[in-house]
CSV table of C-alpha atoms and ligand atoms in Angstrom, one decimal:
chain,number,residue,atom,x,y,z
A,1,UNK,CA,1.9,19.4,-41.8
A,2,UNK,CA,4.3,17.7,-39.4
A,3,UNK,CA,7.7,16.3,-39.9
A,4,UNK,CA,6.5,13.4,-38.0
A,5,UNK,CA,4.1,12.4,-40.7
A,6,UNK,CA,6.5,10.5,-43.2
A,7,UNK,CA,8.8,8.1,-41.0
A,8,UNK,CA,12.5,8.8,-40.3
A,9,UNK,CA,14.8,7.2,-38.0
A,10,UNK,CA,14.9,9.8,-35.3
A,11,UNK,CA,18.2,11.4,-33.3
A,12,UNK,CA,18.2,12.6,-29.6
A,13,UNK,CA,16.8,15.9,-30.6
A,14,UNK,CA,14.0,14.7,-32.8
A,15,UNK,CA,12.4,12.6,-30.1
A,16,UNK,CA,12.6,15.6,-27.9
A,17,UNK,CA,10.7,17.7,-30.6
A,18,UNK,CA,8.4,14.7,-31.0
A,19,UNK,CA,7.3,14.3,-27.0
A,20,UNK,CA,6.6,17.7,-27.6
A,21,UNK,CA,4.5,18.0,-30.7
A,22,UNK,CA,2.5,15.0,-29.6
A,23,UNK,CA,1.7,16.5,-26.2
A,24,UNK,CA,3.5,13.8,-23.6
A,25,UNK,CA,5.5,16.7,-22.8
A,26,UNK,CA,5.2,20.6,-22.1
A,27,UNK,CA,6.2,22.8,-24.6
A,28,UNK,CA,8.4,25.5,-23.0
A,29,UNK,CA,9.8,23.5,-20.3
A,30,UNK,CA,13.6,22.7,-19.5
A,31,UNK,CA,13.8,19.8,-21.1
A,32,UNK,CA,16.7,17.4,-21.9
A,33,UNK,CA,16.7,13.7,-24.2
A,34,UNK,CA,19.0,10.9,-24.0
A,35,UNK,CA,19.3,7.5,-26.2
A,36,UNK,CA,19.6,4.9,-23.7
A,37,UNK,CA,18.7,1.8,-25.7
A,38,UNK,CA,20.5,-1.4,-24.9
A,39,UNK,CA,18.7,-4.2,-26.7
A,40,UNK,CA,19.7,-5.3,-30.4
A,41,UNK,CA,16.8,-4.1,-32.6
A,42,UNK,CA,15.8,-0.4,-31.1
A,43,UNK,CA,16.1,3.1,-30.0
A,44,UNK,CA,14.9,4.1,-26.6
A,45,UNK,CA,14.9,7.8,-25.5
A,46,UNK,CA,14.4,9.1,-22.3
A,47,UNK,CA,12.5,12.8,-22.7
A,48,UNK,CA,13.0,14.8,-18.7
A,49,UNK,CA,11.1,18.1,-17.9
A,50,UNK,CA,14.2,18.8,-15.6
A,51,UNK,CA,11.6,21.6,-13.4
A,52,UNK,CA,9.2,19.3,-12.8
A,53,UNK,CA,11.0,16.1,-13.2
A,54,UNK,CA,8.6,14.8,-15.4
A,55,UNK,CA,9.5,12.0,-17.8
A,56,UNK,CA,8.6,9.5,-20.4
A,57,UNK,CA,10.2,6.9,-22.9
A,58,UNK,CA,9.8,7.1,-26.5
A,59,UNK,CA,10.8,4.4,-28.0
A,60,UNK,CA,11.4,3.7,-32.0
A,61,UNK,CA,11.7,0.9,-34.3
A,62,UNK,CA,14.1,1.2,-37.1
A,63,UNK,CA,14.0,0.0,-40.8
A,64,UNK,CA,17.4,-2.2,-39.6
A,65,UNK,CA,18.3,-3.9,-36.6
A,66,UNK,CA,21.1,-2.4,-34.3
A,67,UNK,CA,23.0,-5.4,-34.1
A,68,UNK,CA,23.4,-5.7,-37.3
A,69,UNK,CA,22.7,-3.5,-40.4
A,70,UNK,CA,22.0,-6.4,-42.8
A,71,UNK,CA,19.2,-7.8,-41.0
A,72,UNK,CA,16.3,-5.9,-41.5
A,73,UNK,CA,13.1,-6.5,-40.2
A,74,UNK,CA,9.4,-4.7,-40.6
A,75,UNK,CA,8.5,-1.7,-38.0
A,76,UNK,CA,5.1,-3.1,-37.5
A,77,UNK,CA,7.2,-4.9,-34.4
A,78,UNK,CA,6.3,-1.5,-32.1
A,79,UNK,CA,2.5,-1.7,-32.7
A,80,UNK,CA,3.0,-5.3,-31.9
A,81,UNK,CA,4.7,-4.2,-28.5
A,82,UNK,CA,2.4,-1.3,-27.9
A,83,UNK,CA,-0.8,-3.9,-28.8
A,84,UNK,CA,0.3,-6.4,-26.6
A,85,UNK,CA,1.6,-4.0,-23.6
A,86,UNK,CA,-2.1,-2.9,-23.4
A,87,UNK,CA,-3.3,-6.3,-23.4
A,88,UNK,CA,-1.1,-7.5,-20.6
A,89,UNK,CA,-1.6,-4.3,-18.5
A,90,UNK,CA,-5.6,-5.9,-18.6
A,91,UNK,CA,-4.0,-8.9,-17.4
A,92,UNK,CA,-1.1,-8.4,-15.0
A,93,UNK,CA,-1.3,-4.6,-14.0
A,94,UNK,CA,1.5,-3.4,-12.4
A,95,UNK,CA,3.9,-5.7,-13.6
A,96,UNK,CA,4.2,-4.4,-17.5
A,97,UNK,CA,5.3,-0.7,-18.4
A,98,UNK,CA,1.8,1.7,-18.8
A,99,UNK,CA,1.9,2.3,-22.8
A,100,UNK,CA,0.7,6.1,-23.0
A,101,UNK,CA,0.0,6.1,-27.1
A,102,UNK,CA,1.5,4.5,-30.2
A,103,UNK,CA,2.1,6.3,-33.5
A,104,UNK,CA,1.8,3.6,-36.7
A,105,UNK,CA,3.3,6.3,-39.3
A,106,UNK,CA,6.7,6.9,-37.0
A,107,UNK,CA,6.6,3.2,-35.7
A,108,UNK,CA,7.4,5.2,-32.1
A,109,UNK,CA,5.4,4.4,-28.9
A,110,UNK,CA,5.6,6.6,-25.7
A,111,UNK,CA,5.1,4.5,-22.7
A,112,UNK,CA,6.1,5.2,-18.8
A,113,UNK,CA,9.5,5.6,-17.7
A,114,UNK,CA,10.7,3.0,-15.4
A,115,UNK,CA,14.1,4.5,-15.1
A,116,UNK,CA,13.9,4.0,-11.1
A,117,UNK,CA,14.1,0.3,-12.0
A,118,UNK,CA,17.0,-1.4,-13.5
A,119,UNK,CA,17.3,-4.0,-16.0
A,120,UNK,CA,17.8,-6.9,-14.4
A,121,UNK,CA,20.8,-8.3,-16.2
A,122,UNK,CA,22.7,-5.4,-14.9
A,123,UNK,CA,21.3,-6.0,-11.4
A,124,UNK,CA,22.1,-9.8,-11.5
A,125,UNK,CA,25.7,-9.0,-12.6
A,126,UNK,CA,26.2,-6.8,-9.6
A,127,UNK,CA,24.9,-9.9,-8.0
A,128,UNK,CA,21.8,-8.1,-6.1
A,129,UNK,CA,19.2,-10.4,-5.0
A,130,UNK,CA,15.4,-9.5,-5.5
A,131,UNK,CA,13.0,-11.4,-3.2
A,132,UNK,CA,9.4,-10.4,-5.1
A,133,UNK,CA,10.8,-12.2,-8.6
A,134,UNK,CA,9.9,-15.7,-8.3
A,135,UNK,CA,6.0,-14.1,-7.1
A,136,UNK,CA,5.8,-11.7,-9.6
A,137,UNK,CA,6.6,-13.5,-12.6
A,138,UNK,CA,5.0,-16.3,-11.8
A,139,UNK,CA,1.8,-14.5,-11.7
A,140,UNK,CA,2.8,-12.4,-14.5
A,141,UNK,CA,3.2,-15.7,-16.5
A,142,UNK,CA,-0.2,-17.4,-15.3
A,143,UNK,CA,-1.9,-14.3,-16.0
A,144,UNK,CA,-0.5,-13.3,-19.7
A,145,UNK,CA,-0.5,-16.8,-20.9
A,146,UNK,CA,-3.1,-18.8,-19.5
A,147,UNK,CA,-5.6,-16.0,-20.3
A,148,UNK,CA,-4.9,-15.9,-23.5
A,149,UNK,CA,-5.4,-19.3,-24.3
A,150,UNK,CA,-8.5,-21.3,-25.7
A,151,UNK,CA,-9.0,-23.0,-22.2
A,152,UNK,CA,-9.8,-19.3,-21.1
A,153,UNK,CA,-11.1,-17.4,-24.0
A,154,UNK,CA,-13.7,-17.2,-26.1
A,155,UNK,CA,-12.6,-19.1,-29.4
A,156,UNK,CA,-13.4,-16.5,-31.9
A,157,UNK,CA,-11.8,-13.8,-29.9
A,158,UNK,CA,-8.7,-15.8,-29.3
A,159,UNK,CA,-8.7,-16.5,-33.1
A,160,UNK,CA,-8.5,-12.7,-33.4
A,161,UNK,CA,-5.7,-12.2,-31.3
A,162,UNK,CA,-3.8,-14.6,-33.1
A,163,UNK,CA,-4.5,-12.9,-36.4
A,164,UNK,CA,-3.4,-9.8,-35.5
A,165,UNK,CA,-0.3,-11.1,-33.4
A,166,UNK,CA,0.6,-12.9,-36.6
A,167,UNK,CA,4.6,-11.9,-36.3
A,168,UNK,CA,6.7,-14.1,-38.9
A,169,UNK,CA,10.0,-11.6,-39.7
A,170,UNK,CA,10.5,-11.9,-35.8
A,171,UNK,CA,9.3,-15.7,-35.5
A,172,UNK,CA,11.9,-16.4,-38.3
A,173,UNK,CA,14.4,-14.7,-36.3
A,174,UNK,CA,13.8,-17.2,-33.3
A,175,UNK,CA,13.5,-19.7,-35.8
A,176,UNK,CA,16.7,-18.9,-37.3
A,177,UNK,CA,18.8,-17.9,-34.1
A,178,UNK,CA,17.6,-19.7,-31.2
A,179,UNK,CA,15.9,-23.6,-32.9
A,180,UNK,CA,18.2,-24.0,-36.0
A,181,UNK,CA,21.6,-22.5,-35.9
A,182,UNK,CA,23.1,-23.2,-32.8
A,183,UNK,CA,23.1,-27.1,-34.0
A,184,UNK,CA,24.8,-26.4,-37.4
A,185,UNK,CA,25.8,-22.7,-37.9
A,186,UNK,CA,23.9,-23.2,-41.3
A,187,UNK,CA,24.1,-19.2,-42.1
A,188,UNK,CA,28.1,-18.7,-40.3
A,189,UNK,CA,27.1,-16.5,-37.6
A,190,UNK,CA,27.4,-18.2,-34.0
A,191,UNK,CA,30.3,-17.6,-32.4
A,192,UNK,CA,31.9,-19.8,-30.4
A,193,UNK,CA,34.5,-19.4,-27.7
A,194,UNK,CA,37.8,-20.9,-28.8
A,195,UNK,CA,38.8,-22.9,-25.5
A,196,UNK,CA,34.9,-25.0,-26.0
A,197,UNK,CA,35.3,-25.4,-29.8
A,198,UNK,CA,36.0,-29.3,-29.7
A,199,UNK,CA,33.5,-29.6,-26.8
A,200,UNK,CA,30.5,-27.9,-29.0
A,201,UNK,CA,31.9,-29.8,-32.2
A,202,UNK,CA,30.8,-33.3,-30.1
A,203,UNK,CA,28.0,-32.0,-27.9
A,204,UNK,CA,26.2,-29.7,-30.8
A,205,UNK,CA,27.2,-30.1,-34.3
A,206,UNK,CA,27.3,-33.8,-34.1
A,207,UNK,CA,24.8,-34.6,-32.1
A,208,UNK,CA,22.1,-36.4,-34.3
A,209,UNK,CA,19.9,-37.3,-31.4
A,210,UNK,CA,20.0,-33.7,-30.1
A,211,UNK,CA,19.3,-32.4,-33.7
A,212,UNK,CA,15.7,-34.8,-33.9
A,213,UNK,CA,14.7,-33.6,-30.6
A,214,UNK,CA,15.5,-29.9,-31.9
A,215,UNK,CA,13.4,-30.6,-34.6
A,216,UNK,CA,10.6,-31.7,-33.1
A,217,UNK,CA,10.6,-28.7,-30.3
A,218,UNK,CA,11.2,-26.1,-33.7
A,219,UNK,CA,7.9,-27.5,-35.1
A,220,UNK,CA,6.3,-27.0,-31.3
A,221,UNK,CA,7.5,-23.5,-31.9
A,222,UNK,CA,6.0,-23.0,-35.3
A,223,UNK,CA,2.7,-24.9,-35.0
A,224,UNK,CA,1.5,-24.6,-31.4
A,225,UNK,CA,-0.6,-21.4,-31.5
A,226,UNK,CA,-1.1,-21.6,-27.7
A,227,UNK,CA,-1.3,-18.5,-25.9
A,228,UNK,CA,-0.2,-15.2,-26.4
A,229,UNK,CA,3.5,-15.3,-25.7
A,230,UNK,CA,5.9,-12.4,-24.5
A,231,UNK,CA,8.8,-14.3,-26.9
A,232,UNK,CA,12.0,-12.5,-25.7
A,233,UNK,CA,11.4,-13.0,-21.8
A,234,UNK,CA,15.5,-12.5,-21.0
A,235,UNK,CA,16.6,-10.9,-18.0
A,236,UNK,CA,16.9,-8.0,-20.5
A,237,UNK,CA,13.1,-7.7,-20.6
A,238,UNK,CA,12.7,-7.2,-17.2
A,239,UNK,CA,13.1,-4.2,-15.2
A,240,UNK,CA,13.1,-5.1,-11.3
A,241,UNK,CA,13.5,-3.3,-7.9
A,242,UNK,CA,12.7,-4.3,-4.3
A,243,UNK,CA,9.4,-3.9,-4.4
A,244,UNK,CA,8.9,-3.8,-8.5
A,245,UNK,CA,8.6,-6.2,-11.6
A,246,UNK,CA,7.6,-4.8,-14.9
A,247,UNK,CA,8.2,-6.5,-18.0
A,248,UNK,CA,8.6,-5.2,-21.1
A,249,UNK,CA,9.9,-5.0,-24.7
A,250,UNK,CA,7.6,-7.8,-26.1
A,251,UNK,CA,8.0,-7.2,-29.5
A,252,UNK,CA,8.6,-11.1,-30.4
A,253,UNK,CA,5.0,-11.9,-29.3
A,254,UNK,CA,2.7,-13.9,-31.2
A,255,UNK,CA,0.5,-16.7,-30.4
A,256,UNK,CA,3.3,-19.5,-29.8
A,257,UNK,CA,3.6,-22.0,-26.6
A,258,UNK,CA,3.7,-20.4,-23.2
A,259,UNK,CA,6.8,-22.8,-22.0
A,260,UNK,CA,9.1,-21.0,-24.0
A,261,UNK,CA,8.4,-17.9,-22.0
A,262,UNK,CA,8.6,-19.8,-18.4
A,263,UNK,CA,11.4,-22.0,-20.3
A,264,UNK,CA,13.9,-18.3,-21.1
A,265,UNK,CA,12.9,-17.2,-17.7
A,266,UNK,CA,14.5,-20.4,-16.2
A,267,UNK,CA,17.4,-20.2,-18.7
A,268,UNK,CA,18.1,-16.7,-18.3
A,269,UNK,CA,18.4,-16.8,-14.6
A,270,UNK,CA,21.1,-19.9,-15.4
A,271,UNK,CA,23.5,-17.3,-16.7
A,272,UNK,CA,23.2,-15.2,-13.8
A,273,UNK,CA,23.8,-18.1,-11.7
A,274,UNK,CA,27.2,-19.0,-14.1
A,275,UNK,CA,28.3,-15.2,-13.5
A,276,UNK,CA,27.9,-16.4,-9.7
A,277,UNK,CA,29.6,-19.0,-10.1
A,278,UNK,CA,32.8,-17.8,-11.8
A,279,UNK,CA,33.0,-15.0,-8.7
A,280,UNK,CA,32.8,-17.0,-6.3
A,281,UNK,CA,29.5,-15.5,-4.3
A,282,UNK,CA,27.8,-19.2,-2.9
A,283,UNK,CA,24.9,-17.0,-1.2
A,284,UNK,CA,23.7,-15.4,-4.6
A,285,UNK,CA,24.2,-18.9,-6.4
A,286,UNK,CA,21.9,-20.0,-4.3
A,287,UNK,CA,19.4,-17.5,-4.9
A,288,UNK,CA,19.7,-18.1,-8.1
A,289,UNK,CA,19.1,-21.6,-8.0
A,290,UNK,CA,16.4,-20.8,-5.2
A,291,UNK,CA,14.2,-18.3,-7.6
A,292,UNK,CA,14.6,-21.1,-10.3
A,293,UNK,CA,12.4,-23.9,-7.7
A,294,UNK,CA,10.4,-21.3,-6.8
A,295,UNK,CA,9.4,-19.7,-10.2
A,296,UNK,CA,8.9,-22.7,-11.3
A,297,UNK,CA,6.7,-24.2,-8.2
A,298,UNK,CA,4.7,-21.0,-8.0
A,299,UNK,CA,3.5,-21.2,-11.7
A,300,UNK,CA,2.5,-24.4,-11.5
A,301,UNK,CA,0.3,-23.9,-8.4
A,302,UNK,CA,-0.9,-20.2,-10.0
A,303,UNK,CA,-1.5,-22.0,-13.0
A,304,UNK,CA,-3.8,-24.6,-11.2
A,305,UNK,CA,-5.7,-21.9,-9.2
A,306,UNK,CA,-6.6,-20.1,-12.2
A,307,UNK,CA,-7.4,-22.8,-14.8
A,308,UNK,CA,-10.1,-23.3,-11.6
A,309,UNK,CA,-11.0,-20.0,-11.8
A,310,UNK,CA,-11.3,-19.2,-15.5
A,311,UNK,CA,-11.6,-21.9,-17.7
A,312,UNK,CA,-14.8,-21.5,-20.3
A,313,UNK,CA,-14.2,-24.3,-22.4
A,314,UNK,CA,-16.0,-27.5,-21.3
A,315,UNK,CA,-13.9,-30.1,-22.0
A,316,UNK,CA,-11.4,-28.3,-20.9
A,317,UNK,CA,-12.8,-28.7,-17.5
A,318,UNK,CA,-12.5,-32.6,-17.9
A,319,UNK,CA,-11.2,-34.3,-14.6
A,320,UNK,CA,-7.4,-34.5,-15.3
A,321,UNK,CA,-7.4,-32.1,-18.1
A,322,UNK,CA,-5.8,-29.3,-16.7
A,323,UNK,CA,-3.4,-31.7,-15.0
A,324,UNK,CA,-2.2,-33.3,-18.4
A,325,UNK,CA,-2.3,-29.6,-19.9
A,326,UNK,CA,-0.1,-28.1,-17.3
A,327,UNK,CA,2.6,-31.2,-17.5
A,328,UNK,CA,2.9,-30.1,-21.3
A,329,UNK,CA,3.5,-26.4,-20.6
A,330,UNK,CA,6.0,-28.0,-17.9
A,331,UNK,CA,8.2,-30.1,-20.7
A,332,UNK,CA,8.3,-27.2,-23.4
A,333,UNK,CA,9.7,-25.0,-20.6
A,334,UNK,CA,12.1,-27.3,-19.9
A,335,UNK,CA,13.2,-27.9,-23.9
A,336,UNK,CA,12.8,-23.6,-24.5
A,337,UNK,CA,15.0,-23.3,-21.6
A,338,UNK,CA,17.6,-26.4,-23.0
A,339,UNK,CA,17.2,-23.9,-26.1
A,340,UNK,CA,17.7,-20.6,-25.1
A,341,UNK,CA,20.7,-21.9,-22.8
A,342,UNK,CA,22.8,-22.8,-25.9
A,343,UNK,CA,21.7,-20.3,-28.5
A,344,UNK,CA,23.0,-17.7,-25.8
A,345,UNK,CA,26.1,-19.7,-25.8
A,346,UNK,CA,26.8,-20.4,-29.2
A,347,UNK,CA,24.6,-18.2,-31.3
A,348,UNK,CA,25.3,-14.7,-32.3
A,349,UNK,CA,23.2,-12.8,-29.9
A,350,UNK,CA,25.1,-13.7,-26.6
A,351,UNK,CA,24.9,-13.0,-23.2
A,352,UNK,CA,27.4,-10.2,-20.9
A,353,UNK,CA,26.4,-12.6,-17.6
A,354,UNK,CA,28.7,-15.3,-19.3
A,355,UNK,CA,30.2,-13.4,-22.3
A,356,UNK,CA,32.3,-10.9,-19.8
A,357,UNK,CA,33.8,-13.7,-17.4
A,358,UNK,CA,37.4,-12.8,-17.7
A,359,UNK,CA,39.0,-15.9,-16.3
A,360,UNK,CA,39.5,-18.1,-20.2
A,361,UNK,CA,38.7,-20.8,-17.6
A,362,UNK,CA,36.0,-20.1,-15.8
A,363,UNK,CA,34.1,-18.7,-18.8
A,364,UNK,CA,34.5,-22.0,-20.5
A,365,UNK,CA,33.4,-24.4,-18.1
A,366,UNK,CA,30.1,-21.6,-17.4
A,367,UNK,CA,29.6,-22.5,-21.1
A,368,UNK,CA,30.0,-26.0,-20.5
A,369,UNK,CA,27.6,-26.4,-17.8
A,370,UNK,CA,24.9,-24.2,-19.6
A,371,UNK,CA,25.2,-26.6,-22.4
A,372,UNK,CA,25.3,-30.1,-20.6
A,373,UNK,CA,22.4,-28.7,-18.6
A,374,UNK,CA,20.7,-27.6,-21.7
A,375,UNK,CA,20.8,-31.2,-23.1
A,376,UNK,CA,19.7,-32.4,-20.0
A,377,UNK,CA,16.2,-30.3,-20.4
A,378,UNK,CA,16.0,-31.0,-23.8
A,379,UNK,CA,16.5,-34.7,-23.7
A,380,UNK,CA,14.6,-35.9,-20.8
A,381,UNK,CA,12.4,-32.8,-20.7
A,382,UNK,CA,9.4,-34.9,-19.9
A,383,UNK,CA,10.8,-35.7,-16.9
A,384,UNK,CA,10.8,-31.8,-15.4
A,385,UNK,CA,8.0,-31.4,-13.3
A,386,UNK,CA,8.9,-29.9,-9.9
A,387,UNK,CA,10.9,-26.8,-9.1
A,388,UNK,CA,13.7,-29.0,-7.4
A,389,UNK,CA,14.0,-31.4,-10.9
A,390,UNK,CA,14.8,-28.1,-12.9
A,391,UNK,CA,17.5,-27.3,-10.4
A,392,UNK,CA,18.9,-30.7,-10.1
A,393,UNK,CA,19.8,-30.5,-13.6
A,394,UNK,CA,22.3,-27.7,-13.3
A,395,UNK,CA,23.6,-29.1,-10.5
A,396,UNK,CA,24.6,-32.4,-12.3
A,397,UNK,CA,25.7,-30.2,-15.3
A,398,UNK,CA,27.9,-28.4,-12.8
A,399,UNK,CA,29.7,-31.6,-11.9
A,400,UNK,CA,30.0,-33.1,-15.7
A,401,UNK,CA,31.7,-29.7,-16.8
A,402,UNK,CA,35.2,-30.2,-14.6
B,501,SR1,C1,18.8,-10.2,-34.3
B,501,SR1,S1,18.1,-10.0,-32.7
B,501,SR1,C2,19.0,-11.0,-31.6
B,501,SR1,C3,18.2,-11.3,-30.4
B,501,SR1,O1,17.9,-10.1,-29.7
B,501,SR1,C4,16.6,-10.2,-29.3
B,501,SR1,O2,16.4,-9.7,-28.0
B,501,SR1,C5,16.1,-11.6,-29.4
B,501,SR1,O3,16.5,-12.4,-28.3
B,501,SR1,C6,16.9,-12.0,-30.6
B,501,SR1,O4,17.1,-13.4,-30.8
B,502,MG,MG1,14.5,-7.0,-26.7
């Protein structure tokens, strides 16, 4: 009999005592445990065998989010994350966190520390620059998405996967946060800063156009079960050094459609750019805007490579298929970008790359060009199929927002 056999929310010590009792760590060793969590949902430990330096993650879901007490949603999420984290090592080693065992009854996995990365929204804040992105997530994306798709896989198998990535109490929370509320603050949570409030009163709330298009790409969301998608793939996901990408935390998968993954990418490194922006620093603006183009012209040409390589299906392989398929993947990334740019703007779960510009100012016109660029994606997204055509947008958004 174990105390780990009924669930409980665990403190420092008891994910100390459970590294233990599982055998990740030595008993008898000098060892020390810190909570270093910094998403919205979980708790992350960091277990150290401080003689032989030794370490590993343990990470729990709890019954309630950390964000916010009232919203709670089912701990199944960290077998989801510990499922999929397998899956994608198959798929992209090297460039997801190794998963060393999951435990159902605790809802606590125990994967590899990475603590010799950082997070890359920290990283991008202190404006460092990280050459290997672009190439690494790119293939990351190619890899975990196209693979998992019914161009690739066999369709009973794929079928599988999507049964058992079935994921709807964090679907609704994408659903909710990120394709409804930023247009009409339907449940009173967004939060909007006071100096835009007439700007996202004309160019969000009463925006009918916008809204239909909204619609349409919420229903894309819901009903496209195209490939199994990471679903949170923020700058907070990522963990990055020189010569390292891993990508992790991908409790939000389920079988949706692979441009919002490519599309938060794109988005995401937007509001590293507005941090940029609002100090000043040209050269890592444009890196910024140079990762964009390239993340987005490197998955295209991976993506073309390895439908050639791997497709199974037949018609699949139908001259101009692959061609019409990619152009889709193309124009979703560029309306789950539009999407994620204003949910992080107006929504409640917000961004520190915009939300801690100081300057009332500058804060508000990095706002304003995330959300004229946003439209931009959303409205024409058709029309985005280069690298340089994603970057052209924010640079005519940069202009409209003066
Ligand atoms: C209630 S959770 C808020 C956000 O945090 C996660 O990382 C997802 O992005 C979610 O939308
Ligand atoms: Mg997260």
């Amino acid at each position: 009999m174990s105390r780990f056999d009924t669930y409980f929310l665990m403190k420092t010590p008891d994910a100390l005592e459970y590294a233990v009792e599982k055998g990740y760590m030595p008993a008898g060793g000098k060892l020390t445990a810190k909570e270093i969590g910094d998403g919205n949902l979980n708790y992350v430990f960091r277990i150290v065998d401080e003689d032989s330096g030794k370490s590993v993650i343990v990470k729990q879901a709890g019954e309630a989010l950390r964000i916010s007490a009232a919203m709670k949603v089912s701990t199944d999420r960290n077998r989801i994350e510990s499922e999929i984290l397998q899956i994608q090592w198959q798929y992209a080693p090297g460039l997801v966190p190794k998963i060393f065992g999951y435990d159902t009854v605790m809802s606590a996995c125990v994967m590899e520390d990475l603590s010799d990365h950082a997070l890359m929204r920290y990283a991008l804040m202190r404006h460092e620059t990280f050459p290997r992105f672009a190439d690494d997530i790119s293939t990351y994306m190619v890899n975990t998405l196209l693979k998992t798709t019914d161009v690739v896989m066999e369709h009973k198998a794929k079928k599988d996967l999507v049964k058992s990535f079935i994921n709807p109490e964090l679907c609704e929370i994408t659903e909710d946060l990120v394709l409804t509320e930023p247009y009409n603050d339907v449940n009173h949570r967004n939060i909007v800063f006071p100096t835009n409030a007439a700007f996202v009163q004309r160019e969000l709330y009463g925006d009918e156009a916008l809204h239909l298009e909204i619609a349409k790409i919420k229903f894309e969301f819901m009903n496209n079960a195209q490939a199994l998608i990471h679903g949170d793939l923020h700058t907070g996901s990522i963990f990055v050094k020189q010569d390292s990408t891993r990508v992790f935390d991908p409790e939000f998968a389920f079988y949706g459609p692979m441009g919002y993954d490519v599309g938060n990418v794109v988005a995401n490194l937007i509001f590293a750019y507005d941090n940029g922006v609002a100090a000043g620093n040209d050269a890592f603006c444009a890196w910024t805007l140079e990762t964009i183009e390239k993340t987005i012209d490197l998955f295209k040409e991976k993506f073309l490579l390895v439908f050639d390589e791997a497709a199974t299906d037949t018609m699949a392989k139908t001259k101009g298929f692959k061609e019409w398929y990619l152009a889709s993947v193309l124009s979703d990334t560029a309306a789950y970008a539009g999407t994620e740019l204003i949910r992080r703007t107006v929504g409640m779960a917000q961004v520190k790359d915009v939300t801690t510009i100081a300057d009332e100012q500058k804060r508000a016109y990095a706002e304003r060009v995330n959300v004229l660029a946003a439209k931009d994606y959303i409205m024409h997204r058709r029309d985005f199929t280069t690298g340089t055509a994603f970057v052209d947008a924010i640079k005519r958004a940069a202009q409209g927002a003066k």
